[in-house]
Amino acid sequence: MYKGILLAGGAGTRLYPLTSVLSKQLLPVYDKPMIYYPLSTLMLFGIKDILIISTAKDIPNIQRLLGDGSQMGINLAYKVQDAPNGIAEALILGREFVGRDDVCLILGDNIFYMGDQIGGFTSTVSDNPGAVICTYHVPDPQRFGVAQIEEDGLVTSLEEKPKLPKSNLAVTGLYFYKNDAIDKAQRLNPSARGELEITDLNLEYLKEGRLKAFRMVRGTAWLDAGTPDSLIDAALFVQMAEKRQGLKISCIEEIALNRGFISVLQFEKLVSSYKGQGNYKLYLERVLYERKRSA
């Protein structure tokens, strides 16, 4: 069983002054807060126990938005990260929450659009030898961590922002780990910039031959919404996809219903509690109507 960790910390310096009074993860990406997107990814994987890690300043606002998750049939807990000490520190901070379970770590500014391919990802994760990373083909791999992968999915090399990349497969901000990742993260030495690097953790699994990769295919999308330009790109992508399909991306209430986390009655009660008649609520009302009609 996997528990989820959603890392929503950091100072948001690349988005300043937008983040001067508001957490990056609460900024809008088209029609919903950014944090809905990574949260929905965890929910689509069937993960119901999720720890959200953020700053002492930002956690109260995230809690006001999401609460304890019970209205969506999930369990949300919160933990303060005192300083941006690296992605891998999230595993250490989550030790008590994770317990003896395995863990899925996702970055709070990463947006995934996988469609039906999420089933293939789930199959890959079920054969997790130690760690599974998610990769995406990019035209400029020099900007990312880059993985080289064999036919069976095993990773043969992993480099951070290489000048001469061995592939075009960028490592995204979605990671599945066996429980021993917590102890491995605890043993990491800080990098030159004083952080516990997630790449260093993944390299430990690579040395052991226990690092596997999942490759996102054409028709899927991965966006890092951590800069002004990428924030706009993400919003435009979501707008285009939703208008074209008539379906919402990362609608956490609909996912909770479809995954069986909540009943139709609970979904109806949740929708009726939302104020106003904005497009988001109207969409949820349509989902409810169609579900009742097909029952």
GROMACS .gro file of C-alpha atoms in nm:
model
  295
    1MET     CA    1   0.000   0.000   0.000
    2TYR     CA    2   0.121   0.348  -0.087
    3LYS     CA    3   0.080   0.664   0.112
    4GLY     CA    4   0.122   0.998  -0.060
    5ILE     CA    5   0.341   1.297   0.015
    6LEU     CA    6   0.261   1.621  -0.165
    7LEU     CA    7   0.548   1.868  -0.134
    8ALA     CA    8   0.399   2.217  -0.149
    9GLY     CA    9   0.676   2.412   0.022
   10GLY     CA   10   0.945   2.641  -0.111
   11ALA     CA   11   0.965   3.017  -0.127
   12GLY     CA   12   0.817   3.049  -0.476
   13THR     CA   13   1.093   3.290  -0.577
   14ARG     CA   14   1.053   3.218  -0.950
   15LEU     CA   15   0.695   3.346  -0.929
   16TYR     CA   16   0.759   3.655  -0.714
   17PRO     CA   17   0.571   3.890  -0.656
   18LEU     CA   18   0.274   3.655  -0.717
   19THR     CA   19   0.391   3.449  -0.420
   20SER     CA   20   0.463   3.739  -0.186
   21VAL     CA   21   0.137   3.681   0.003
   22LEU     CA   22   0.007   3.352  -0.140
   23SER     CA   23   0.154   3.004  -0.170
   24LYS     CA   24   0.251   2.904  -0.524
   25GLN     CA   25   0.032   2.595  -0.489
   26LEU     CA   26  -0.276   2.814  -0.430
   27LEU     CA   27  -0.231   3.019  -0.746
   28PRO     CA   28  -0.493   2.949  -1.014
   29VAL     CA   29  -0.419   2.722  -1.308
   30TYR     CA   30  -0.714   2.811  -1.529
   31ASP     CA   31  -1.020   2.716  -1.318
   32LYS     CA   32  -0.876   2.560  -1.004
   33PRO     CA   33  -0.588   2.602  -0.756
   34MET     CA   34  -0.257   2.453  -0.860
   35ILE     CA   35  -0.258   2.206  -0.570
   36TYR     CA   36  -0.567   2.033  -0.713
   37TYR     CA   37  -0.354   1.891  -0.995
   38PRO     CA   38  -0.092   1.694  -0.796
   39LEU     CA   39  -0.360   1.600  -0.541
   40SER     CA   40  -0.578   1.459  -0.818
   41THR     CA   41  -0.285   1.257  -0.952
   42LEU     CA   42  -0.242   1.085  -0.617
   43MET     CA   43  -0.616   1.020  -0.599
   44LEU     CA   44  -0.617   0.870  -0.949
   45PHE     CA   45  -0.358   0.620  -0.827
   46GLY     CA   46  -0.601   0.524  -0.552
   47ILE     CA   47  -0.396   0.689  -0.276
   48LYS     CA   48  -0.621   0.812   0.005
   49ASP     CA   49  -0.374   0.889   0.286
   50ILE     CA   50  -0.180   1.201   0.190
   51LEU     CA   51   0.062   1.425   0.378
   52ILE     CA   52   0.089   1.782   0.254
   53ILE     CA   53   0.420   1.948   0.340
   54SER     CA   54   0.448   2.325   0.321
   55THR     CA   55   0.566   2.629   0.513
   56ALA     CA   56   0.426   2.744   0.846
   57LYS     CA   57   0.287   3.052   0.668
   58ASP     CA   58   0.112   2.862   0.390
   59ILE     CA   59  -0.031   2.554   0.563
   60PRO     CA   60  -0.325   2.741   0.725
   61ASN     CA   61  -0.445   2.860   0.382
   62ILE     CA   62  -0.410   2.513   0.229
   63GLN     CA   63  -0.604   2.369   0.523
   64ARG     CA   64  -0.880   2.625   0.470
   65LEU     CA   65  -0.908   2.507   0.111
   66LEU     CA   66  -0.887   2.128   0.158
   67GLY     CA   67  -0.956   2.061   0.525
   68ASP     CA   68  -0.890   1.706   0.639
   69GLY     CA   69  -1.007   1.562   0.306
   70SER     CA   70  -1.296   1.369   0.460
   71GLN     CA   71  -1.549   1.539   0.231
   72MET     CA   72  -1.374   1.359  -0.058
   73GLY     CA   73  -1.320   1.031   0.124
   74ILE     CA   74  -0.948   1.087   0.174
   75ASN     CA   75  -0.728   1.157   0.475
   76LEU     CA   76  -0.514   1.473   0.459
   77ALA     CA   77  -0.245   1.549   0.714
   78TYR     CA   78  -0.009   1.847   0.724
   79LYS     CA   79   0.355   1.898   0.814
   80VAL     CA   80   0.574   2.209   0.825
   81GLN     CA   81   0.903   2.221   0.636
   82ASP     CA   82   1.100   2.491   0.814
   83ALA     CA   83   1.332   2.567   0.524
   84PRO     CA   84   1.370   2.454   0.159
   85ASN     CA   85   1.619   2.179   0.244
   86GLY     CA   86   1.556   1.969  -0.065
   87ILE     CA   87   1.292   1.740  -0.209
   88ALA     CA   88   1.434   1.429  -0.042
   89GLU     CA   89   1.379   1.585   0.301
   90ALA     CA   90   1.006   1.537   0.246
   91LEU     CA   91   1.054   1.163   0.300
   92ILE     CA   92   1.227   1.226   0.632
   93LEU     CA   93   0.954   1.467   0.743
   94GLY     CA   94   0.695   1.210   0.645
   95ARG     CA   95   0.850   0.917   0.833
   96GLU     CA   96   0.588   0.900   1.108
   97PHE     CA   97   0.300   0.949   0.863
   98VAL     CA   98   0.423   0.684   0.619
   99GLY     CA   99   0.501   0.428   0.887
  100ARG     CA  100   0.580   0.092   0.727
  101ASP     CA  101   0.401   0.164   0.400
  102ASP     CA  102   0.556   0.250   0.066
  103VAL     CA  103   0.536   0.610  -0.049
  104CYS     CA  104   0.450   0.817  -0.354
  105LEU     CA  105   0.608   1.162  -0.360
  106ILE     CA  106   0.477   1.433  -0.592
  107LEU     CA  107   0.583   1.796  -0.633
  108GLY     CA  108   0.314   2.055  -0.579
  109ASP     CA  109   0.381   2.247  -0.903
  110ASN     CA  110   0.378   1.943  -1.135
  111ILE     CA  111   0.075   1.888  -1.355
  112PHE     CA  112   0.017   1.548  -1.516
  113TYR     CA  113  -0.231   1.464  -1.788
  114MET     CA  114  -0.210   1.088  -1.847
  115GLY     CA  115  -0.556   0.980  -1.953
  116ASP     CA  116  -0.584   0.604  -1.995
  117GLN     CA  117  -0.207   0.561  -1.957
  118ILE     CA  118  -0.242   0.583  -1.581
  119GLY     CA  119  -0.339   0.216  -1.588
  120GLY     CA  120  -0.002   0.128  -1.741
  121PHE     CA  121   0.172   0.336  -1.479
  122THR     CA  122  -0.016   0.151  -1.205
  123SER     CA  123   0.104  -0.179  -1.353
  124THR     CA  124   0.464  -0.055  -1.354
  125VAL     CA  125   0.438   0.058  -0.993
  126SER     CA  126   0.303  -0.283  -0.888
  127ASP     CA  127   0.639  -0.430  -1.001
  128ASN     CA  128   0.839  -0.162  -0.820
  129PRO     CA  129   1.186  -0.306  -0.743
  130GLY     CA  130   1.273  -0.014  -0.515
  131ALA     CA  131   1.197   0.312  -0.692
  132VAL     CA  132   0.994   0.411  -0.998
  133ILE     CA  133   1.044   0.748  -1.161
  134CYS     CA  134   0.821   0.905  -1.425
  135THR     CA  135   0.984   1.035  -1.745
  136TYR     CA  136   0.865   1.260  -2.026
  137HIS     CA  137   1.016   1.331  -2.368
  138VAL     CA  138   1.136   1.693  -2.392
  139PRO     CA  139   1.315   1.890  -2.666
  140ASP     CA  140   1.563   2.050  -2.423
  141PRO     CA  141   1.684   1.778  -2.183
  142GLN     CA  142   1.981   1.991  -2.074
  143ARG     CA  143   1.741   2.172  -1.839
  144PHE     CA  144   1.636   1.858  -1.650
  145GLY     CA  145   1.744   1.543  -1.479
  146VAL     CA  146   1.779   1.294  -1.765
  147ALA     CA  147   1.730   0.916  -1.758
  148GLN     CA  148   1.851   0.648  -1.996
  149ILE     CA  149   1.622   0.345  -1.994
  150GLU     CA  150   1.639  -0.014  -2.115
  151GLU     CA  151   1.352  -0.193  -2.288
  152ASP     CA  152   1.234  -0.348  -1.960
  153GLY     CA  153   1.217  -0.005  -1.795
  154LEU     CA  154   1.530  -0.038  -1.581
  155VAL     CA  155   1.729   0.285  -1.562
  156THR     CA  156   2.091   0.257  -1.677
  157SER     CA  157   2.200   0.618  -1.620
  158LEU     CA  158   2.073   0.928  -1.448
  159GLU     CA  159   2.228   1.273  -1.487
  160GLU     CA  160   2.127   1.615  -1.360
  161LYS     CA  161   2.122   1.885  -1.630
  162PRO     CA  162   2.388   1.719  -1.850
  163LYS     CA  163   2.562   1.918  -2.122
  164LEU     CA  164   2.548   1.613  -2.350
  165PRO     CA  165   2.228   1.426  -2.261
  166LYS     CA  166   2.212   1.053  -2.332
  167SER     CA  167   1.839   1.075  -2.401
  168ASN     CA  168   1.551   1.320  -2.423
  169LEU     CA  169   1.371   1.169  -2.125
  170ALA     CA  170   1.333   1.421  -1.844
  171VAL     CA  171   1.265   1.303  -1.490
  172THR     CA  172   0.939   1.454  -1.367
  173GLY     CA  173   0.828   1.533  -1.013
  174LEU     CA  174   0.648   1.204  -0.948
  175TYR     CA  175   0.826   0.922  -0.761
  176PHE     CA  176   0.720   0.588  -0.613
  177TYR     CA  177   0.944   0.441  -0.344
  178LYS     CA  178   0.964   0.133  -0.129
  179ASN     CA  179   0.969   0.212   0.241
  180ASP     CA  180   1.350   0.193   0.261
  181ALA     CA  181   1.366   0.528   0.078
  182ILE     CA  182   1.312   0.703   0.411
  183ASP     CA  183   1.627   0.554   0.564
  184LYS     CA  184   1.819   0.621   0.242
  185ALA     CA  185   1.710   0.985   0.246
  186GLN     CA  186   1.820   1.011   0.610
  187ARG     CA  187   2.170   0.899   0.510
  188LEU     CA  188   2.211   1.147   0.223
  189ASN     CA  189   2.467   1.425   0.250
  190PRO     CA  190   2.357   1.776   0.158
  191SER     CA  191   2.466   1.894  -0.186
  192ALA     CA  192   2.677   2.201  -0.258
  193ARG     CA  193   2.364   2.413  -0.234
  194GLY     CA  194   2.285   2.266   0.108
  195GLU     CA  195   1.991   2.047   0.003
  196LEU     CA  196   1.906   1.678   0.017
  197GLU     CA  197   1.875   1.610  -0.354
  198ILE     CA  198   1.616   1.369  -0.491
  199THR     CA  199   1.856   1.281  -0.772
  200ASP     CA  200   2.109   1.157  -0.514
  201LEU     CA  201   1.841   0.933  -0.365
  202ASN     CA  202   1.750   0.796  -0.706
  203LEU     CA  203   2.118   0.731  -0.779
  204GLU     CA  204   2.132   0.510  -0.470
  205TYR     CA  205   1.861   0.290  -0.622
  206LEU     CA  206   2.038   0.301  -0.958
  207LYS     CA  207   2.358   0.165  -0.800
  208GLU     CA  208   2.156  -0.122  -0.653
  209GLY     CA  209   1.985  -0.197  -0.986
  210ARG     CA  210   1.650  -0.114  -0.828
  211LEU     CA  211   1.553   0.198  -1.025
  212LYS     CA  212   1.278   0.164  -1.284
  213ALA     CA  213   1.121   0.428  -1.509
  214PHE     CA  214   0.781   0.480  -1.661
  215ARG     CA  215   0.776   0.664  -1.991
  216MET     CA  216   0.482   0.893  -2.064
  217VAL     CA  217   0.374   0.856  -2.426
  218ARG     CA  218   0.242   1.089  -2.695
  219GLY     CA  219  -0.096   1.234  -2.614
  220THR     CA  220  -0.006   1.281  -2.247
  221ALA     CA  221   0.134   1.594  -2.089
  222TRP     CA  222   0.361   1.701  -1.806
  223LEU     CA  223   0.389   2.066  -1.707
  224ASP     CA  224   0.595   2.233  -1.438
  225ALA     CA  225   0.397   2.543  -1.341
  226GLY     CA  226   0.678   2.703  -1.141
  227THR     CA  227   0.748   3.009  -1.357
  228PRO     CA  228   0.521   3.285  -1.495
  229ASP     CA  229   0.548   3.152  -1.851
  230SER     CA  230   0.490   2.788  -1.752
  231LEU     CA  231   0.196   2.894  -1.533
  232ILE     CA  232   0.032   3.053  -1.837
  233ASP     CA  233   0.119   2.753  -2.056
  234ALA     CA  234  -0.041   2.519  -1.804
  235ALA     CA  235  -0.356   2.731  -1.781
  236LEU     CA  236  -0.391   2.746  -2.160
  237PHE     CA  237  -0.341   2.371  -2.189
  238VAL     CA  238  -0.609   2.297  -1.929
  239GLN     CA  239  -0.846   2.550  -2.089
  240MET     CA  240  -0.801   2.397  -2.435
  241ALA     CA  241  -0.839   2.038  -2.316
  242GLU     CA  242  -1.148   2.109  -2.105
  243LYS     CA  243  -1.324   2.310  -2.374
  244ARG     CA  244  -1.246   2.050  -2.640
  245GLN     CA  245  -1.368   1.754  -2.431
  246GLY     CA  246  -1.634   1.910  -2.213
  247LEU     CA  247  -1.464   1.731  -1.922
  248LYS     CA  248  -1.261   1.883  -1.642
  249ILE     CA  249  -0.900   1.793  -1.570
  250SER     CA  250  -0.809   1.727  -1.206
  251CYS     CA  251  -1.160   1.776  -1.070
  252ILE     CA  252  -1.097   1.623  -0.729
  253GLU     CA  253  -1.465   1.587  -0.640
  254GLU     CA  254  -1.542   1.396  -0.960
  255ILE     CA  255  -1.236   1.174  -0.910
  256ALA     CA  256  -1.347   1.097  -0.554
  257LEU     CA  257  -1.685   0.989  -0.690
  258ASN     CA  258  -1.545   0.785  -0.979
  259ARG     CA  259  -1.286   0.612  -0.761
  260GLY     CA  260  -1.554   0.516  -0.508
  261PHE     CA  261  -1.405   0.728  -0.231
  262ILE     CA  262  -1.748   0.884  -0.176
  263SER     CA  263  -2.105   0.783  -0.260
  264VAL     CA  264  -2.343   0.967  -0.492
  265LEU     CA  265  -2.525   1.095  -0.184
  266GLN     CA  266  -2.202   1.230  -0.035
  267PHE     CA  267  -2.111   1.385  -0.369
  268GLU     CA  268  -2.452   1.556  -0.387
  269LYS     CA  269  -2.412   1.693  -0.035
  270LEU     CA  270  -2.063   1.823  -0.123
  271VAL     CA  271  -2.182   1.995  -0.439
  272SER     CA  272  -2.479   2.157  -0.260
  273SER     CA  273  -2.240   2.306  -0.003
  274TYR     CA  274  -2.059   2.509  -0.270
  275LYS     CA  275  -2.173   2.869  -0.296
  276GLY     CA  276  -2.270   3.054  -0.611
  277GLN     CA  277  -2.326   2.921  -0.961
  278GLY     CA  278  -1.981   2.936  -1.121
  279ASN     CA  279  -1.875   2.707  -1.404
  280TYR     CA  280  -1.703   2.467  -1.165
  281LYS     CA  281  -2.017   2.407  -0.959
  282LEU     CA  282  -2.231   2.384  -1.274
  283TYR     CA  283  -1.997   2.115  -1.402
  284LEU     CA  284  -2.029   1.918  -1.077
  285GLU     CA  285  -2.407   1.947  -1.096
  286ARG     CA  286  -2.393   1.804  -1.449
  287VAL     CA  287  -2.176   1.515  -1.329
  288LEU     CA  288  -2.432   1.446  -1.056
  289TYR     CA  289  -2.724   1.462  -1.301
  290GLU     CA  290  -2.554   1.221  -1.545
  291ARG     CA  291  -2.462   0.980  -1.266
  292LYS     CA  292  -2.820   0.972  -1.136
  293ARG     CA  293  -2.959   0.932  -1.488
  294SER     CA  294  -2.737   0.631  -1.559
  295ALA     CA  295  -2.808   0.464  -1.224
   0.00000   0.00000   0.00000
